[in-house]
Amino acid sequence: MKGKFYGVGVGSGDPELLTIKALRVMKECEVIAIASSKEYIEKPIIINFDEQAEYEAALQDCVAYQIALEAIPELKEKELLLLPMPMIKDMQKLKLIHEADAIKVIENLKKGKSVAFITLGDPTVYSTVLYVHKHLQDKNYETHLIPGVPSFCSAAARLNIGLVENREELHILPASYEIEQELRLPGTKILMKTGKQLAKVKQLLKNENYQVEMVENCGMKNEKIYRTIDDIPETTGYYSLMIIKEAKE
């Protein structure tokens, strides 16, 4: 019998926000797959418990794994599948890498092992899980997506604000691409992963009539909250999420 593939969202940073279903699935799966953007991780690697020290840097760098590990310490005793997911925009190269990742997952599924590919936030929102998930669906493997609390919902809760009310619109925007036109959309704008583009984004927003707040590393030990555009520094970490609202008259 073939194993099952699960894309599991672990939430935005606080282990207490993990769902009961996510906890159950991770405990039940024989293999935990995690993504790595480390340059030296060039191909999928199976890591057994006694080999983890060799890949400690890559494991520490995986925020989703560290969140899950805090909630389920026994995860470190499971077989881990390290999947390369470099932060590049070469679509052809990425396609080949994602195919290789999917092939390695399939090897485990064919052995009857179920695989939980864990991801920060929710697996349906800008998630690396989806690249493998689509390959497996195309080959008719059984796949499931386990939702997690999205980062923008967690950030709004930490700021103690609502995102939208009544007929307001909500727009989720990846800040690593051109967003000048999208910033003029009505309603609330969410800029995800603003870290590298922060100086540019600040410049675009400074002369506009917006209410801007930001959370860096939401739910994590090094979380920081910024209440105005002037409070936000020129550079922040990768996991920085900005909430932009039209200023009240």
mmCIF file of C-alpha atoms in Angstrom:
data_model
loop_
_atom_site.group_PDB
_atom_site.id
_atom_site.type_symbol
_atom_site.label_atom_id
_atom_site.label_comp_id
_atom_site.label_asym_id
_atom_site.label_seq_id
_atom_site.Cartn_x
_atom_site.Cartn_y
_atom_site.Cartn_z
ATOM 1 C CA MET A 1 0.000 0.000 0.000
ATOM 2 C CA LYS A 2 1.290 3.434 -0.938
ATOM 3 C CA GLY A 3 1.835 6.086 1.690
ATOM 4 C CA LYS A 4 -0.027 9.383 1.789
ATOM 5 C CA PHE A 5 1.357 12.877 1.309
ATOM 6 C CA TYR A 6 0.348 15.708 3.644
ATOM 7 C CA GLY A 7 1.167 19.382 3.263
ATOM 8 C CA VAL A 8 0.984 20.596 6.857
ATOM 9 C CA GLY A 9 0.756 24.228 7.934
ATOM 10 C CA VAL A 10 2.389 24.850 11.319
ATOM 11 C CA GLY A 11 1.150 28.426 11.722
ATOM 12 C CA SER A 12 3.133 31.623 11.854
ATOM 13 C CA GLY A 13 5.495 31.081 14.770
ATOM 14 C CA ASP A 14 3.734 30.357 18.054
ATOM 15 C CA PRO A 15 3.678 26.555 18.629
ATOM 16 C CA GLU A 16 0.427 26.945 20.581
ATOM 17 C CA LEU A 17 -1.287 27.901 17.302
ATOM 18 C CA LEU A 18 -0.654 24.475 15.778
ATOM 19 C CA THR A 19 -3.937 22.720 15.082
ATOM 20 C CA ILE A 20 -4.825 19.418 16.710
ATOM 21 C CA LYS A 21 -5.027 17.872 13.242
ATOM 22 C CA ALA A 22 -1.549 19.093 12.287
ATOM 23 C CA LEU A 23 -0.130 17.609 15.489
ATOM 24 C CA ARG A 24 -1.829 14.268 14.838
ATOM 25 C CA VAL A 25 -0.691 14.029 11.227
ATOM 26 C CA MET A 26 2.933 14.852 12.058
ATOM 27 C CA LYS A 27 2.944 12.232 14.816
ATOM 28 C CA GLU A 28 1.459 9.590 12.527
ATOM 29 C CA CYS A 29 3.646 10.151 9.457
ATOM 30 C CA GLU A 30 6.837 8.116 9.170
ATOM 31 C CA VAL A 31 8.715 10.866 7.306
ATOM 32 C CA ILE A 32 8.827 14.617 7.985
ATOM 33 C CA ALA A 33 9.809 16.641 4.905
ATOM 34 C CA ILE A 34 11.269 20.103 5.386
ATOM 35 C CA ALA A 35 12.410 22.721 2.883
ATOM 36 C CA SER A 36 15.911 24.196 2.872
ATOM 37 C CA SER A 37 17.150 27.269 1.015
ATOM 38 C CA LYS A 38 20.791 26.562 1.945
ATOM 39 C CA GLU A 39 22.983 26.692 -1.167
ATOM 40 C CA TYR A 40 24.878 23.525 -0.251
ATOM 41 C CA ILE A 41 21.661 21.472 -0.135
ATOM 42 C CA GLU A 42 21.612 20.675 -3.853
ATOM 43 C CA LYS A 43 19.532 17.502 -3.852
ATOM 44 C CA PRO A 44 16.950 15.815 -1.576
ATOM 45 C CA ILE A 45 18.535 14.123 1.428
ATOM 46 C CA ILE A 46 17.127 11.538 3.843
ATOM 47 C CA ILE A 47 18.397 12.187 7.370
ATOM 48 C CA ASN A 48 18.186 9.556 10.072
ATOM 49 C CA PHE A 49 18.323 10.424 13.775
ATOM 50 C CA ASP A 50 22.055 9.657 14.115
ATOM 51 C CA GLU A 51 22.887 11.860 11.090
ATOM 52 C CA GLN A 52 21.100 15.030 12.208
ATOM 53 C CA ALA A 53 24.179 16.675 13.719
ATOM 54 C CA GLU A 54 25.744 16.784 10.240
ATOM 55 C CA TYR A 55 22.826 18.913 8.975
ATOM 56 C CA GLU A 56 22.235 20.952 12.130
ATOM 57 C CA ALA A 57 22.633 24.319 10.364
ATOM 58 C CA ALA A 58 19.999 23.471 7.751
ATOM 59 C CA LEU A 59 17.617 22.132 10.405
ATOM 60 C CA GLN A 60 18.062 25.194 12.600
ATOM 61 C CA ASP A 61 17.398 27.385 9.580
ATOM 62 C CA CYS A 62 14.021 25.739 8.922
ATOM 63 C CA VAL A 63 11.579 27.828 10.978
ATOM 64 C CA ALA A 64 8.659 25.460 10.340
ATOM 65 C CA TYR A 65 10.634 22.509 11.711
ATOM 66 C CA GLN A 66 11.732 24.413 14.816
ATOM 67 C CA ILE A 67 8.104 25.411 15.534
ATOM 68 C CA ALA A 68 6.917 21.832 15.107
ATOM 69 C CA LEU A 69 9.792 20.482 17.201
ATOM 70 C CA GLU A 70 8.854 22.757 20.085
ATOM 71 C CA ALA A 71 5.342 21.304 20.051
ATOM 72 C CA ILE A 72 6.408 17.690 19.356
ATOM 73 C CA PRO A 73 9.965 17.055 20.652
ATOM 74 C CA GLU A 74 9.814 13.424 19.456
ATOM 75 C CA LEU A 75 9.868 14.649 15.833
ATOM 76 C CA LYS A 76 13.672 14.650 16.026
ATOM 77 C CA GLU A 77 13.523 10.860 16.277
ATOM 78 C CA LYS A 78 11.708 10.561 12.948
ATOM 79 C CA GLU A 79 13.223 10.154 9.519
ATOM 80 C CA LEU A 80 13.650 13.599 7.958
ATOM 81 C CA LEU A 81 13.571 14.422 4.257
ATOM 82 C CA LEU A 82 15.468 17.616 3.477
ATOM 83 C CA LEU A 83 14.227 19.132 0.223
ATOM 84 C CA PRO A 84 16.148 21.918 -1.559
ATOM 85 C CA MET A 85 13.977 24.988 -2.197
ATOM 86 C CA PRO A 86 16.389 27.766 -3.240
ATOM 87 C CA MET A 87 15.220 31.386 -3.316
ATOM 88 C CA ILE A 88 15.788 31.978 -7.013
ATOM 89 C CA LYS A 89 13.543 33.224 -9.829
ATOM 90 C CA ASP A 90 14.890 31.009 -12.615
ATOM 91 C CA MET A 91 11.658 29.127 -13.329
ATOM 92 C CA GLN A 92 13.267 26.436 -15.472
ATOM 93 C CA LYS A 93 15.860 25.617 -12.812
ATOM 94 C CA LEU A 94 13.204 25.661 -10.101
ATOM 95 C CA LYS A 95 11.026 23.262 -12.097
ATOM 96 C CA LEU A 96 13.851 20.704 -12.242
ATOM 97 C CA ILE A 97 14.505 21.056 -8.508
ATOM 98 C CA HIS A 98 10.818 20.631 -7.652
ATOM 99 C CA GLU A 99 10.603 17.546 -9.860
ATOM 100 C CA ALA A 100 13.601 16.015 -8.071
ATOM 101 C CA ASP A 101 11.963 16.801 -4.716
ATOM 102 C CA ALA A 102 8.736 15.113 -5.814
ATOM 103 C CA ILE A 103 10.611 12.019 -7.054
ATOM 104 C CA LYS A 104 12.256 11.620 -3.642
ATOM 105 C CA VAL A 105 8.885 11.944 -1.892
ATOM 106 C CA ILE A 106 7.439 9.317 -4.257
ATOM 107 C CA GLU A 107 10.249 6.913 -3.349
ATOM 108 C CA ASN A 108 9.032 7.047 0.242
ATOM 109 C CA LEU A 109 5.362 6.793 -0.685
ATOM 110 C CA LYS A 110 6.067 3.673 -2.740
ATOM 111 C CA LYS A 111 7.636 2.100 0.371
ATOM 112 C CA GLY A 112 4.346 2.645 2.201
ATOM 113 C CA LYS A 113 5.667 5.584 4.219
ATOM 114 C CA SER A 114 3.435 8.625 4.677
ATOM 115 C CA VAL A 115 5.167 11.994 4.333
ATOM 116 C CA ALA A 116 4.280 15.246 6.119
ATOM 117 C CA PHE A 117 5.825 18.230 4.340
ATOM 118 C CA ILE A 118 5.654 21.003 6.930
ATOM 119 C CA THR A 119 5.496 24.677 6.088
ATOM 120 C CA LEU A 120 5.261 27.995 7.877
ATOM 121 C CA GLY A 121 1.767 29.489 7.966
ATOM 122 C CA ASP A 122 -0.737 27.794 5.662
ATOM 123 C CA PRO A 123 0.176 25.388 2.830
ATOM 124 C CA THR A 124 -2.186 27.107 0.372
ATOM 125 C CA VAL A 125 -0.610 30.588 0.656
ATOM 126 C CA TYR A 126 2.714 31.133 -1.185
ATOM 127 C CA SER A 127 3.905 27.773 0.111
ATOM 128 C CA THR A 128 6.787 25.611 -1.156
ATOM 129 C CA VAL A 129 4.597 22.594 -0.355
ATOM 130 C CA LEU A 130 2.408 23.318 -3.381
ATOM 131 C CA TYR A 131 5.206 22.641 -5.865
ATOM 132 C CA VAL A 132 5.566 19.046 -4.649
ATOM 133 C CA HIS A 133 1.827 18.668 -4.021
ATOM 134 C CA LYS A 134 0.983 19.442 -7.682
ATOM 135 C CA HIS A 135 3.546 16.941 -9.002
ATOM 136 C CA LEU A 136 2.086 14.201 -6.811
ATOM 137 C CA GLN A 137 -1.485 15.047 -7.818
ATOM 138 C CA ASP A 138 -0.497 14.803 -11.492
ATOM 139 C CA LYS A 139 0.773 11.275 -10.812
ATOM 140 C CA ASN A 140 -2.404 10.311 -8.905
ATOM 141 C CA TYR A 141 -0.862 9.935 -5.459
ATOM 142 C CA GLU A 142 -3.119 10.553 -2.478
ATOM 143 C CA THR A 143 -2.500 14.064 -1.174
ATOM 144 C CA HIS A 144 -3.965 16.172 1.625
ATOM 145 C CA LEU A 145 -3.472 19.775 2.747
ATOM 146 C CA ILE A 146 -3.729 20.547 6.473
ATOM 147 C CA PRO A 147 -4.422 24.264 7.010
ATOM 148 C CA GLY A 148 -2.432 26.387 9.418
ATOM 149 C CA VAL A 149 -3.030 29.855 10.861
ATOM 150 C CA PRO A 150 -1.860 32.285 8.131
ATOM 151 C CA SER A 151 0.780 34.842 9.045
ATOM 152 C CA PHE A 152 -1.436 37.805 8.151
ATOM 153 C CA CYS A 153 -4.165 36.613 10.548
ATOM 154 C CA SER A 154 -1.599 36.098 13.307
ATOM 155 C CA ALA A 155 -0.044 39.513 12.682
ATOM 156 C CA ALA A 156 -3.420 41.284 12.821
ATOM 157 C CA ALA A 157 -4.191 39.505 16.095
ATOM 158 C CA ARG A 158 -0.817 40.532 17.578
ATOM 159 C CA LEU A 159 -1.498 44.130 16.522
ATOM 160 C CA ASN A 160 -4.960 43.781 18.065
ATOM 161 C CA ILE A 161 -6.648 45.050 14.911
ATOM 162 C CA GLY A 162 -9.158 43.704 12.393
ATOM 163 C CA LEU A 163 -8.180 43.166 8.781
ATOM 164 C CA VAL A 164 -11.436 44.011 7.013
ATOM 165 C CA GLU A 165 -14.985 44.983 7.933
ATOM 166 C CA ASN A 166 -18.292 45.121 6.074
ATOM 167 C CA ARG A 167 -17.575 45.440 2.325
ATOM 168 C CA GLU A 168 -13.846 46.231 2.584
ATOM 169 C CA GLU A 169 -11.516 44.297 0.289
ATOM 170 C CA LEU A 170 -8.437 42.332 1.375
ATOM 171 C CA HIS A 171 -5.417 42.025 -0.935
ATOM 172 C CA ILE A 172 -2.485 39.694 -0.226
ATOM 173 C CA LEU A 173 0.646 40.849 -2.077
ATOM 174 C CA PRO A 174 4.127 39.291 -2.353
ATOM 175 C CA ALA A 175 6.491 42.188 -1.663
ATOM 176 C CA SER A 176 9.373 40.647 -3.625
ATOM 177 C CA TYR A 177 7.684 41.664 -6.900
ATOM 178 C CA GLU A 178 6.577 44.991 -8.358
ATOM 179 C CA ILE A 179 3.683 46.313 -6.256
ATOM 180 C CA GLU A 180 3.304 50.004 -7.157
ATOM 181 C CA GLN A 181 -0.053 49.552 -8.888
ATOM 182 C CA GLU A 182 -1.375 47.058 -6.337
ATOM 183 C CA LEU A 183 -0.815 49.521 -3.485
ATOM 184 C CA ARG A 184 -3.564 51.646 -5.007
ATOM 185 C CA LEU A 185 -6.139 48.882 -4.658
ATOM 186 C CA PRO A 186 -9.016 49.737 -2.291
ATOM 187 C CA GLY A 187 -9.275 48.216 1.183
ATOM 188 C CA THR A 188 -6.530 46.534 3.233
ATOM 189 C CA LYS A 189 -3.258 45.465 1.657
ATOM 190 C CA ILE A 190 -1.024 42.765 3.158
ATOM 191 C CA LEU A 191 2.622 42.811 2.095
ATOM 192 C CA MET A 192 4.230 39.455 2.820
ATOM 193 C CA LYS A 193 7.974 38.921 3.305
ATOM 194 C CA THR A 194 8.864 42.573 2.921
ATOM 195 C CA GLY A 195 12.389 42.284 4.396
ATOM 196 C CA LYS A 196 14.559 42.765 1.280
ATOM 197 C CA GLN A 197 12.219 45.331 -0.309
ATOM 198 C CA LEU A 198 11.554 47.341 2.837
ATOM 199 C CA ALA A 199 13.400 50.535 1.896
ATOM 200 C CA LYS A 200 11.637 50.664 -1.469
ATOM 201 C CA VAL A 201 8.227 49.933 0.082
ATOM 202 C CA LYS A 202 8.706 52.636 2.716
ATOM 203 C CA GLN A 203 9.536 55.171 0.029
ATOM 204 C CA LEU A 204 6.379 54.265 -1.880
ATOM 205 C CA LEU A 205 4.207 54.607 1.221
ATOM 206 C CA LYS A 206 5.649 57.685 2.920
ATOM 207 C CA ASN A 207 3.873 60.256 0.805
ATOM 208 C CA GLU A 208 0.543 58.413 0.770
ATOM 209 C CA ASN A 209 -2.330 58.671 3.209
ATOM 210 C CA TYR A 210 -2.074 55.173 4.702
ATOM 211 C CA GLN A 211 -2.158 53.649 8.154
ATOM 212 C CA VAL A 212 0.822 51.261 8.194
ATOM 213 C CA GLU A 213 1.755 48.660 10.831
ATOM 214 C CA MET A 214 4.215 45.795 10.660
ATOM 215 C CA VAL A 215 5.114 42.635 12.573
ATOM 216 C CA GLU A 216 8.534 41.037 12.207
ATOM 217 C CA ASN A 217 8.897 37.339 13.128
ATOM 218 C CA CYS A 218 5.292 37.098 14.317
ATOM 219 C CA GLY A 219 4.838 34.696 17.223
ATOM 220 C CA MET A 220 8.554 33.950 17.517
ATOM 221 C CA LYS A 221 10.923 34.759 20.373
ATOM 222 C CA ASN A 222 12.475 37.637 18.403
ATOM 223 C CA GLU A 223 9.144 39.182 17.396
ATOM 224 C CA LYS A 224 9.036 42.948 16.873
ATOM 225 C CA ILE A 225 6.027 45.201 16.348
ATOM 226 C CA TYR A 226 6.030 48.537 14.509
ATOM 227 C CA ARG A 227 3.007 50.824 14.750
ATOM 228 C CA THR A 228 3.787 53.523 12.165
ATOM 229 C CA ILE A 229 5.706 53.857 8.912
ATOM 230 C CA ASP A 230 8.276 56.030 10.705
ATOM 231 C CA ASP A 231 8.875 53.333 13.338
ATOM 232 C CA ILE A 232 9.773 50.761 10.698
ATOM 233 C CA PRO A 233 13.557 50.509 10.109
ATOM 234 C CA GLU A 234 15.180 50.436 6.675
ATOM 235 C CA THR A 235 16.037 46.749 7.007
ATOM 236 C CA THR A 236 14.322 43.905 8.859
ATOM 237 C CA GLY A 237 14.252 40.122 8.744
ATOM 238 C CA TYR A 238 12.771 37.994 5.962
ATOM 239 C CA TYR A 239 9.588 37.250 7.918
ATOM 240 C CA SER A 240 8.271 40.788 8.039
ATOM 241 C CA LEU A 241 4.600 41.373 7.274
ATOM 242 C CA MET A 242 3.085 44.788 6.677
ATOM 243 C CA ILE A 243 -0.594 45.693 7.029
ATOM 244 C CA ILE A 244 -1.639 48.780 5.068
ATOM 245 C CA LYS A 245 -5.016 50.415 5.590
ATOM 246 C CA GLU A 246 -6.537 53.549 4.147
ATOM 247 C CA ALA A 247 -6.163 56.261 6.785
ATOM 248 C CA LYS A 248 -9.375 57.286 8.491
ATOM 249 C CA GLU A 249 -10.593 60.794 7.759
#
